[in-house]
mmCIF file of C-alpha atoms (C1' of nucleotides) in Angstrom:
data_model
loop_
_atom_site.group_PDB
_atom_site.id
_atom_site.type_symbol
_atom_site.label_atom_id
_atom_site.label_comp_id
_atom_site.label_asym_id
_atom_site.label_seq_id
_atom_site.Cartn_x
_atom_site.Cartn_y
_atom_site.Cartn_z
ATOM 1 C CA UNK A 23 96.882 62.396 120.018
ATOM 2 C CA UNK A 24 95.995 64.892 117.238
ATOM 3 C CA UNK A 25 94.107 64.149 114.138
ATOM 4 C CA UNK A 26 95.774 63.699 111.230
ATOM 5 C CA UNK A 27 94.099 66.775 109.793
ATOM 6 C CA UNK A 28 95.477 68.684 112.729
ATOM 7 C CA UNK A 29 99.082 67.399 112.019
ATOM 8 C CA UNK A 30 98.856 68.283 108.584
ATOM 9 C CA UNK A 31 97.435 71.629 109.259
ATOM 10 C CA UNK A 32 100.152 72.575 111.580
ATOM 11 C CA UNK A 33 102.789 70.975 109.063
ATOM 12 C CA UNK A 34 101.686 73.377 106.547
ATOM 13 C CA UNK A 35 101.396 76.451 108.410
ATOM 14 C CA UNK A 36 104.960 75.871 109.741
ATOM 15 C CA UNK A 37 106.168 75.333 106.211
ATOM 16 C CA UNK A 38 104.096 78.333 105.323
ATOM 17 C CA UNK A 39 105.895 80.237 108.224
ATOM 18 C CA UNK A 40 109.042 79.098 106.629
ATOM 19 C CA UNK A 41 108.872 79.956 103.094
ATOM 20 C CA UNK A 42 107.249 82.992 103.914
ATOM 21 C CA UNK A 43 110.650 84.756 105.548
ATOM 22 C CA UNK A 44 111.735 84.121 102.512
ATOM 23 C CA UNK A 45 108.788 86.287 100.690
ATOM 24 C CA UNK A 46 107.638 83.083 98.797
ATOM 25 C CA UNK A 47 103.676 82.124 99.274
ATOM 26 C CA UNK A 48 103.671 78.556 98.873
ATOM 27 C CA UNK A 49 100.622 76.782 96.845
ATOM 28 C CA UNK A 50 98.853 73.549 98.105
ATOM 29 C CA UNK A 51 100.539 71.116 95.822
ATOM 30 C CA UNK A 52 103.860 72.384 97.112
ATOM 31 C CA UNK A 53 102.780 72.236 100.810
ATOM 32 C CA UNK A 54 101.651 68.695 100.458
ATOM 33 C CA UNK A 55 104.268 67.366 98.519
ATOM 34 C CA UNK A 56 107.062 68.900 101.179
ATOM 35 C CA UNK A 57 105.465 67.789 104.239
ATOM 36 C CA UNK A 58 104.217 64.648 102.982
ATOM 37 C CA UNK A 59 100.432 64.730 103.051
ATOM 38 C CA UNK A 60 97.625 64.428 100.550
ATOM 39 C CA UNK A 61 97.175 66.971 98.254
ATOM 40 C CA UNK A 62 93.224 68.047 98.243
ATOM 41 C CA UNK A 63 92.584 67.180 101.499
ATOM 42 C CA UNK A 64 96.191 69.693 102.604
ATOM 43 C CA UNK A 65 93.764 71.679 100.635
ATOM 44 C CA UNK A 66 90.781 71.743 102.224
ATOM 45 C CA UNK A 67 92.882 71.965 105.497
ATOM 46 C CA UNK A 68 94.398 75.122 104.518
ATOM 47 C CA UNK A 69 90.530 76.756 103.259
ATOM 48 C CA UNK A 70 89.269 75.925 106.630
ATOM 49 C CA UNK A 71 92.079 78.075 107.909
ATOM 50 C CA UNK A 72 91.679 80.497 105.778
ATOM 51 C CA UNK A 73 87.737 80.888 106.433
ATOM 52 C CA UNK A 74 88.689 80.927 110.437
ATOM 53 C CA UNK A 75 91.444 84.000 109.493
ATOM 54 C CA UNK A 76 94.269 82.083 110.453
ATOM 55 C CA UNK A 77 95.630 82.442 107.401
ATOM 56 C CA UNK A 78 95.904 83.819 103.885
ATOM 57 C CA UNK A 79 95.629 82.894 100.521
ATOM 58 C CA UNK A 80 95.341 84.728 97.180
ATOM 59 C CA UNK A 81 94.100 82.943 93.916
ATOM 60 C CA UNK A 82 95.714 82.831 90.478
ATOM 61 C CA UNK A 83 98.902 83.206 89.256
ATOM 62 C CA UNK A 84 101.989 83.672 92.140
ATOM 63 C CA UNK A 85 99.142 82.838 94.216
ATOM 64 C CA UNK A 86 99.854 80.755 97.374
ATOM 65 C CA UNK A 87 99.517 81.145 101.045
ATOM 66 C CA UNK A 88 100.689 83.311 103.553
ATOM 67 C CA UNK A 89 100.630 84.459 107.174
ATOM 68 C CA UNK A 90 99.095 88.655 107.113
ATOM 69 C CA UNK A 91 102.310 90.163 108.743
ATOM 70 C CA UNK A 92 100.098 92.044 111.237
ATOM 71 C CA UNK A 93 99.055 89.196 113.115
ATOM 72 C CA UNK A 94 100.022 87.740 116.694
ATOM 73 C CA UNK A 95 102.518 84.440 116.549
ATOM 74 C CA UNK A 96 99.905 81.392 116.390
ATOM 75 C CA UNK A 97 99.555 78.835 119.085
ATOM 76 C CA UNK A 98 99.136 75.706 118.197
ATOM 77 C CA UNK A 99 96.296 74.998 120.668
ATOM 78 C CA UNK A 100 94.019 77.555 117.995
ATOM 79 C CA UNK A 101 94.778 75.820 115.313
ATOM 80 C CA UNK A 102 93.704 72.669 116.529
ATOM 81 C CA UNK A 103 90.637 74.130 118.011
ATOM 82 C CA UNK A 104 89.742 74.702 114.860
ATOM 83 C CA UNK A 105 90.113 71.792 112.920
ATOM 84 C CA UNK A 106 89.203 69.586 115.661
ATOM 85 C CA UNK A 107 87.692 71.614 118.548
ATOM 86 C CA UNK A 108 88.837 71.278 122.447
ATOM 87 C CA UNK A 109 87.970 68.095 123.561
ATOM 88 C CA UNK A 110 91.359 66.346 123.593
ATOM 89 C CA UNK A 111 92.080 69.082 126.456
ATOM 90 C CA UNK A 112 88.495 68.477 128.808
ATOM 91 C CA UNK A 113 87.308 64.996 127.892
ATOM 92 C CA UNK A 114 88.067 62.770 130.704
ATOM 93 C CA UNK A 115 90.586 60.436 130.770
ATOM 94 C CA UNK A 116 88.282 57.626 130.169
ATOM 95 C CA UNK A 117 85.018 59.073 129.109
ATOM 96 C CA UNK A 118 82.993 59.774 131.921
ATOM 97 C CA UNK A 119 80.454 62.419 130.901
ATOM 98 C CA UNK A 120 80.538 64.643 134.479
ATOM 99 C CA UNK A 121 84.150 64.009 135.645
ATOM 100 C CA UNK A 122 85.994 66.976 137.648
ATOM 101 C CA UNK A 123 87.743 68.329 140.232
ATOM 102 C CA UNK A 124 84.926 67.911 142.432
ATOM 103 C CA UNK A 125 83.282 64.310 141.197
ATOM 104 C CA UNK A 126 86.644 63.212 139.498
ATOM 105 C CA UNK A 127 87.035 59.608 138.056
ATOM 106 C CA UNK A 128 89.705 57.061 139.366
ATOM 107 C CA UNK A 129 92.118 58.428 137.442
ATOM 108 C CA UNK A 130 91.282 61.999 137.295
ATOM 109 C CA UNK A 131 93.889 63.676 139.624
ATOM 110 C CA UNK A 132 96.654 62.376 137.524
ATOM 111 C CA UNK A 133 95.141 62.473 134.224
ATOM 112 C CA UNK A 134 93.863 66.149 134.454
ATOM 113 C CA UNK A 135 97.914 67.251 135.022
ATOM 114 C CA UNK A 136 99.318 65.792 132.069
ATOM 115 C CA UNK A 137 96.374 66.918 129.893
ATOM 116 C CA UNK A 138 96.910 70.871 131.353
ATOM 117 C CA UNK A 139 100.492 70.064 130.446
ATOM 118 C CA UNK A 140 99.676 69.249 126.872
ATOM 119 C CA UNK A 141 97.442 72.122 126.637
ATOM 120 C CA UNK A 142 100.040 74.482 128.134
ATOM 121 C CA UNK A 143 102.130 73.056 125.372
ATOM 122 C CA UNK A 144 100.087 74.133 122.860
ATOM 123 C CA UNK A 145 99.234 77.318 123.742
ATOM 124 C CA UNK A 146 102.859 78.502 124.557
ATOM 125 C CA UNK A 147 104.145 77.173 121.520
ATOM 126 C CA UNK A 148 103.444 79.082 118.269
ATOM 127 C CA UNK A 149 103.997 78.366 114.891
ATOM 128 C CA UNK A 150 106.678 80.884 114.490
ATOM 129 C CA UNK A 151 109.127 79.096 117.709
ATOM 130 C CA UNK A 152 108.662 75.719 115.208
ATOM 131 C CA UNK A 153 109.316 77.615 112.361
ATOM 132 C CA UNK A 154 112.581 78.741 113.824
ATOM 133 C CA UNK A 155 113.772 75.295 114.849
ATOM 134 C CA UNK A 156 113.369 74.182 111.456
ATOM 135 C CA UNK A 157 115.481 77.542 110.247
ATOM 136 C CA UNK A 158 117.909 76.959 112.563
ATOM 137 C CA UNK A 159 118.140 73.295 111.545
ATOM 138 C CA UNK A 160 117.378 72.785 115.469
ATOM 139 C CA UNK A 161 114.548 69.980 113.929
ATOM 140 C CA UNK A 162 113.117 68.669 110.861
ATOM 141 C CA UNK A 163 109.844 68.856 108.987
ATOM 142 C CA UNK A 164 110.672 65.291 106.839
ATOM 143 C CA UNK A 165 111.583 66.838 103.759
ATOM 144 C CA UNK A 166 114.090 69.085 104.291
ATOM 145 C CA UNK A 167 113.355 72.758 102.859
ATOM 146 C CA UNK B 25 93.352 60.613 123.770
ATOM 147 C CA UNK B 26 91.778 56.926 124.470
ATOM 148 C CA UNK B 27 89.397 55.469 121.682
ATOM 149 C CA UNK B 28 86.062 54.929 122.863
ATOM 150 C CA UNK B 29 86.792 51.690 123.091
ATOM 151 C CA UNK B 30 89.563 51.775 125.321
ATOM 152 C CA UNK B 31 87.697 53.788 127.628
ATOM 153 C CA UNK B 32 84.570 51.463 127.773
ATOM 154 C CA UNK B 33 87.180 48.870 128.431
ATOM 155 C CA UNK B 34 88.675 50.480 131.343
ATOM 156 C CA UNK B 35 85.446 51.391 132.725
ATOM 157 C CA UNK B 36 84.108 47.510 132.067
ATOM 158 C CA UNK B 37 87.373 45.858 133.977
ATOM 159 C CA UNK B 38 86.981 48.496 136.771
ATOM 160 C CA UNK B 39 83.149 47.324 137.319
ATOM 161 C CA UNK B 40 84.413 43.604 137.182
ATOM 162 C CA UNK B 41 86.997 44.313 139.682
ATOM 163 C CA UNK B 42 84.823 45.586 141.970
ATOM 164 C CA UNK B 43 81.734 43.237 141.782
ATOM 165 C CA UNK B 44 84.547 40.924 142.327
ATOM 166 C CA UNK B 45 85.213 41.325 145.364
ATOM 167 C CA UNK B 46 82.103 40.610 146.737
ATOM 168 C CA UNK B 47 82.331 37.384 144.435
ATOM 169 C CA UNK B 48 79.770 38.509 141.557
ATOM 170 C CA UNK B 49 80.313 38.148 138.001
ATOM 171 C CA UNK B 50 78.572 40.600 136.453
ATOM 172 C CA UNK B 51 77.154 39.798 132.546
ATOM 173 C CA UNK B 52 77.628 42.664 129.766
ATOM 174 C CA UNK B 53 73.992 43.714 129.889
ATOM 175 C CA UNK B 54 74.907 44.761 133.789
ATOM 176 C CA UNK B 55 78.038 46.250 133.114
ATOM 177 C CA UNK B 56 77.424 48.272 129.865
ATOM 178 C CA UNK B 57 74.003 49.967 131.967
ATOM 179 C CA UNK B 58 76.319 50.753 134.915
ATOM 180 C CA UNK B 59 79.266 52.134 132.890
ATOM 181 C CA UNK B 60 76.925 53.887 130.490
ATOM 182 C CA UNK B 61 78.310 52.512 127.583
ATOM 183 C CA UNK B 62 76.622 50.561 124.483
ATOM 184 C CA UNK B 63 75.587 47.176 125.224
ATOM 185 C CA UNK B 64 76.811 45.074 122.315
ATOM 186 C CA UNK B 65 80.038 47.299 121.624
ATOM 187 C CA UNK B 66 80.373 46.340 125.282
ATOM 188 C CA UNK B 67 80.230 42.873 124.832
ATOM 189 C CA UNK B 68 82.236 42.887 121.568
ATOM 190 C CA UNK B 69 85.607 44.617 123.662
ATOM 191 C CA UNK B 70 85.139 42.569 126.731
ATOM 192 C CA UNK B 71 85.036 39.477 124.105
ATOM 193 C CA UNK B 72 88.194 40.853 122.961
ATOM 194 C CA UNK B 73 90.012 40.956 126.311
ATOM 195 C CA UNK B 74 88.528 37.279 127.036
ATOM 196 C CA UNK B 75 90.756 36.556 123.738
ATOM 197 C CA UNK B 76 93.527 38.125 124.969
ATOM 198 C CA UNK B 77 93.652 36.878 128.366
ATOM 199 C CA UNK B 78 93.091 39.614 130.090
ATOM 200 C CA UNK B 79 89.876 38.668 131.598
ATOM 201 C CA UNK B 80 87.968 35.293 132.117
ATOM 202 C CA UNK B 81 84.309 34.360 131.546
ATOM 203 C CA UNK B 82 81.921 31.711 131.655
ATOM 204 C CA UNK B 83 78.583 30.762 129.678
ATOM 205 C CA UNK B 84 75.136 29.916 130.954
ATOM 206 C CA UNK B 85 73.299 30.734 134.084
ATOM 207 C CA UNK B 86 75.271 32.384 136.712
ATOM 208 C CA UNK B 87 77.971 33.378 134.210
ATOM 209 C CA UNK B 88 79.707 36.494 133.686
ATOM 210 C CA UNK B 89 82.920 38.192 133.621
ATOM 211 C CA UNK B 90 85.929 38.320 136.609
ATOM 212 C CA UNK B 91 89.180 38.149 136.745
ATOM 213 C CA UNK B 92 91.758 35.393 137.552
ATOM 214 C CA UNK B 93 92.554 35.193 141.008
ATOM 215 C CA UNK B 94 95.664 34.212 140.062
ATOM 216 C CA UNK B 95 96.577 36.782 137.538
ATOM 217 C CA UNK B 96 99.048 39.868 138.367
ATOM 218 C CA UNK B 97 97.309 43.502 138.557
ATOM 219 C CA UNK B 98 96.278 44.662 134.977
ATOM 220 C CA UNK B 99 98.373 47.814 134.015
ATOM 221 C CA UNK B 100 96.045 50.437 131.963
ATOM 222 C CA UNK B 101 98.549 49.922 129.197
ATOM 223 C CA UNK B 102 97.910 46.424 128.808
ATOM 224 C CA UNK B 103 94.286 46.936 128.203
ATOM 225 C CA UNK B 104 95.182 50.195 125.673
ATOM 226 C CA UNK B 105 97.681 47.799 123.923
ATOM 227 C CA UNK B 106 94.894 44.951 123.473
ATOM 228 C CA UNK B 107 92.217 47.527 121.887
ATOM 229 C CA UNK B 108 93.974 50.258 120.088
ATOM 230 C CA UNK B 109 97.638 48.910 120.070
ATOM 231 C CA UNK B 110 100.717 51.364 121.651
ATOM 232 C CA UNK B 111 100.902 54.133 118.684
ATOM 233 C CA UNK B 112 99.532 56.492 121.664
ATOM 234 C CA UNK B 113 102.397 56.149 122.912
ATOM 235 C CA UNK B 114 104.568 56.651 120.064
ATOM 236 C CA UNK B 115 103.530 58.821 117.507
ATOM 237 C CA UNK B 116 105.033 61.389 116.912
ATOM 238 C CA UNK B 117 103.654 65.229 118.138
ATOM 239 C CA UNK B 118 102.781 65.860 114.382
ATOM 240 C CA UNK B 119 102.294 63.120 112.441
ATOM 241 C CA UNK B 120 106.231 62.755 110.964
ATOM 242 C CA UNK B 121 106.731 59.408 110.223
ATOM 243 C CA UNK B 122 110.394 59.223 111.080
ATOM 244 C CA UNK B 123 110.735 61.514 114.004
ATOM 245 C CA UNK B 124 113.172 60.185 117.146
ATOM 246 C CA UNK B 125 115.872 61.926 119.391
ATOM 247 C CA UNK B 126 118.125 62.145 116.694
ATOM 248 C CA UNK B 127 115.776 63.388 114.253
ATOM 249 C CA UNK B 128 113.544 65.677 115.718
ATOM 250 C CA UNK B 129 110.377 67.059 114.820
ATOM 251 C CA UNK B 130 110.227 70.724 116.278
ATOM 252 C CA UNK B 131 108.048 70.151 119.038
ATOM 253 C CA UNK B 132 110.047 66.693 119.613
ATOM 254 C CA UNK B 133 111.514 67.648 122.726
ATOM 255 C CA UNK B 134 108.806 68.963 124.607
ATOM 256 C CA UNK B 135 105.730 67.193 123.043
ATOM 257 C CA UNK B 136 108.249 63.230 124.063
ATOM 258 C CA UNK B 137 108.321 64.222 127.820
ATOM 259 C CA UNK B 138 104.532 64.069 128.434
ATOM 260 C CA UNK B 139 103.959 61.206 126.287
ATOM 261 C CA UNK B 140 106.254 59.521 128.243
ATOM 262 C CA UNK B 141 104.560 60.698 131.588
ATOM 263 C CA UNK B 142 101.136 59.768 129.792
ATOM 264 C CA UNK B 143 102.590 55.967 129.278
ATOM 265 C CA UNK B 144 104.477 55.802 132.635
ATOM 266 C CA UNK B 145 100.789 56.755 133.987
ATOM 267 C CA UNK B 146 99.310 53.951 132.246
ATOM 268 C CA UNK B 147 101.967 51.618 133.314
ATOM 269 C CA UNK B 148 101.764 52.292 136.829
ATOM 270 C CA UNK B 149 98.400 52.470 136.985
ATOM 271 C CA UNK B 150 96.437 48.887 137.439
ATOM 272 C CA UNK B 151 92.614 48.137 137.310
ATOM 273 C CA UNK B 152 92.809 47.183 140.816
ATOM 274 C CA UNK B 153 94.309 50.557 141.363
ATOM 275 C CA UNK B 154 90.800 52.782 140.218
ATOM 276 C CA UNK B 155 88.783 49.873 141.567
ATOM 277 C CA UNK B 156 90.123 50.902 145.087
ATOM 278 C CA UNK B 157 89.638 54.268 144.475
ATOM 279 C CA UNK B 158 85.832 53.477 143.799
ATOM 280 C CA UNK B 159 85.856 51.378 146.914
ATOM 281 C CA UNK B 160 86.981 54.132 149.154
ATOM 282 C CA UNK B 161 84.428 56.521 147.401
ATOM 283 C CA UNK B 162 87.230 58.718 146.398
ATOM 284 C CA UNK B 163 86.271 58.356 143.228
ATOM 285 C CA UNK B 164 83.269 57.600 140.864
ATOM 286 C CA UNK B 165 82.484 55.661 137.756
ATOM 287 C CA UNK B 166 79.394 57.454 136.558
ATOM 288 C CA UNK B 167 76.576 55.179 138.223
ATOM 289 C CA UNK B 168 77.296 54.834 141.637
ATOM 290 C CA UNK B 169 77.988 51.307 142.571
ATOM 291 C "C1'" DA C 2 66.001 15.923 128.987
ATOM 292 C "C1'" DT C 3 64.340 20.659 128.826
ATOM 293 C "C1'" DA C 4 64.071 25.443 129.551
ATOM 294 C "C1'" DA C 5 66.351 29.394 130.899
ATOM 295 C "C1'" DT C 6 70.328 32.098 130.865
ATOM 296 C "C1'" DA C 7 74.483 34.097 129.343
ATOM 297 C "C1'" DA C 8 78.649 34.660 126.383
ATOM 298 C "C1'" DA C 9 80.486 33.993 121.490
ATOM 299 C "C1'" DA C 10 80.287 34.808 116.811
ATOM 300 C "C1'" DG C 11 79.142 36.702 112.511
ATOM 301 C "C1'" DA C 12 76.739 39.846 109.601
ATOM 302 C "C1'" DC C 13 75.308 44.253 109.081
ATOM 303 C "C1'" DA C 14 74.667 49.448 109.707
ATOM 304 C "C1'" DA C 15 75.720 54.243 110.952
ATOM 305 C "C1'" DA C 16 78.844 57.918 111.801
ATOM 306 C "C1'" DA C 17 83.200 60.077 111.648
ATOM 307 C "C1'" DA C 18 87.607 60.623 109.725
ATOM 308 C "C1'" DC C 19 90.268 60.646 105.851
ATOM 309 C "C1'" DA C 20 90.779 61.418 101.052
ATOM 310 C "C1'" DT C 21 89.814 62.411 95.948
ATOM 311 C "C1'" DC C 22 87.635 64.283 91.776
ATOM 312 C "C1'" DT C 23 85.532 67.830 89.159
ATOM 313 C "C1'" DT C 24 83.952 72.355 88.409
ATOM 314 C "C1'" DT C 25 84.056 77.305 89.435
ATOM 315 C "C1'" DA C 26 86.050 81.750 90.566
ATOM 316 C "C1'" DA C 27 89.847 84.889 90.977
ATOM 317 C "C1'" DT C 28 94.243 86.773 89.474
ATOM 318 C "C1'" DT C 29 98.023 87.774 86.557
ATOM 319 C "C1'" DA C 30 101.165 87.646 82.661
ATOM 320 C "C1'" DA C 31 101.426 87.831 77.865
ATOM 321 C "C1'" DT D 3 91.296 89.792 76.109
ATOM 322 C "C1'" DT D 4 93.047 85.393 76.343
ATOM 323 C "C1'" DA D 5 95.592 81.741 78.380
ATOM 324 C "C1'" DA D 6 97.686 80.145 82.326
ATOM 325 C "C1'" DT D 7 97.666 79.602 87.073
ATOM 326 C "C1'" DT D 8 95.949 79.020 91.545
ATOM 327 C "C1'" DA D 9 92.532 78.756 95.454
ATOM 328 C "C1'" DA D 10 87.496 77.779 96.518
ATOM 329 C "C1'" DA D 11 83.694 74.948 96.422
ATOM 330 C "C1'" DG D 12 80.878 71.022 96.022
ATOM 331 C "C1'" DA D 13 80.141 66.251 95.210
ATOM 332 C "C1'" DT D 14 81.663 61.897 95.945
ATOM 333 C "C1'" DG D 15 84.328 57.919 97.607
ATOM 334 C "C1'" DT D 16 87.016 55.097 101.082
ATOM 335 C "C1'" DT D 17 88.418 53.546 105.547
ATOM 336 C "C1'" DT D 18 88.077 53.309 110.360
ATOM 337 C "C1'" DT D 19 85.547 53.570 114.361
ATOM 338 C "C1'" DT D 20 81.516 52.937 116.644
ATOM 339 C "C1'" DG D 21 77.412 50.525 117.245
ATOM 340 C "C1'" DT D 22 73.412 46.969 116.438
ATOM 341 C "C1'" DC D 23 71.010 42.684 115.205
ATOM 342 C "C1'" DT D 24 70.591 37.811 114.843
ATOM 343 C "C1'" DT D 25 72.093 33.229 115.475
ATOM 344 C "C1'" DT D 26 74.926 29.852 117.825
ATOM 345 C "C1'" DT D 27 77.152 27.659 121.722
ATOM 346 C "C1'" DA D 28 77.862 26.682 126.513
ATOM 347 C "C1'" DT D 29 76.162 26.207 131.210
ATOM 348 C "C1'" DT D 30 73.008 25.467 134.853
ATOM 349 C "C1'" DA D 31 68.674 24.839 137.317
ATOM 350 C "C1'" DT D 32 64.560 22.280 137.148
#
DNA sequence: ATAATAAAAGACAAAAACATCTTTAATTAA
DNA sequence: TTAATTAAAGATGTTTTTGTCTTTTATTAT
């Protein structure tokens, strides 16, 4: 399960995504208000992102955020690497410090699948395929834009 | 992802299980060294599963922690449930608070299979399940017991 | 009975996650 | 060049999770 900061960053930077085919660079009070999340922490989300060059921003007025049009589709699995790191896709399945392949714990063999599932999840999907759902009113991101 | 104390809670039954079977009831000092987990957080969780029936104990001399005899093989999701409660199992992928079938998120589709594989896992899976597996020496619970 | 042992219970403390408030810096329109 | 607007930055606060300490209660061996 992601952390609440990592659902709200990838809420925003699909939002972003959207508004951005439009040529509109949404601002952090927008963001938050559309996808349902607190304002100054969205906020602080979105500067980490922008520190890590995810993302964009420019200041003042018809400031806002934006994806630079150069870069490769994001996976999901960066963003959350860098809001929360990588553990959610190597910790063991119930904490064991030196589980593997090779000294696995009891529930290893069937844990480590479904977590290389998950991770394969999030690094095939990108926030542009979400952003298209959402276009093509394929899915929903609660509000609807 | 479990919660710490999920996974110390797993880890704890799985020791019980064992030691059971050669009719020991380990105390929480025992199991929280051989687990490498805290010792009073330890006690606190298996305290909690005493409450909820999950798990029997006695006072005084000689006491400790086992199981029932009687009682039915614990699934994993039992024990989750009892610490942490079942949102694990149904969140949704990013945090939308009304997100279902019929009103998807857009990673709904994909992100609802392996959650469902992740709870089918921890309903098919018992205590006495992993405590065979550390039987057998197929698998290992940190210490070696 | 008494001492030893072990879980239960309650108060407290530390760390991490989540969230807000206030001030500063950058940008643009007027 | 001033006012308005917007992100950045830093300080602070709250809640949840994780963890510890101390006292009480139950059990058993002596």
């Amino acid at each position: 399960m992601l952390s609440k900061a990592s659902e709200y960053a990838i809420r925003s930077l699909v939002y972003i995504a959207v508004k951005n085919r439009d040529g509109l660079r949404p601002g952090y009070r927008e963001i938050a208000r559309e996808i349902e999340a607190p304002e100054q922490f969205t906020a602080k989300i979105l500067q980490t992102l922008v520190r890590q060059k995810l993302l964009m921003s420019v200041r003042g007025r018809g400031g806002g955020f934006f994806f630079d049009p150069q870069s490769k589709p994001l996976p999901l699995i960066e963003i959350i690497n860098a809001i929360e790191g990588y553990k959610l896709f190597t910790r063991c399945g119930i904490g064991l410090s030196k589980c593997s392949d090779e000294n696995p714990c009891p529930i290893h063999n069937q844990y480590a699948i479904i977590r290389n599932q998950y991770q394969d999840l999030a690094t095939k999907t990108t926030i542009n395929t979400l952003a298209k759902k959402i276009i093509d009113g394929d899915a929903v991101l609660n509000r609807l834009i």
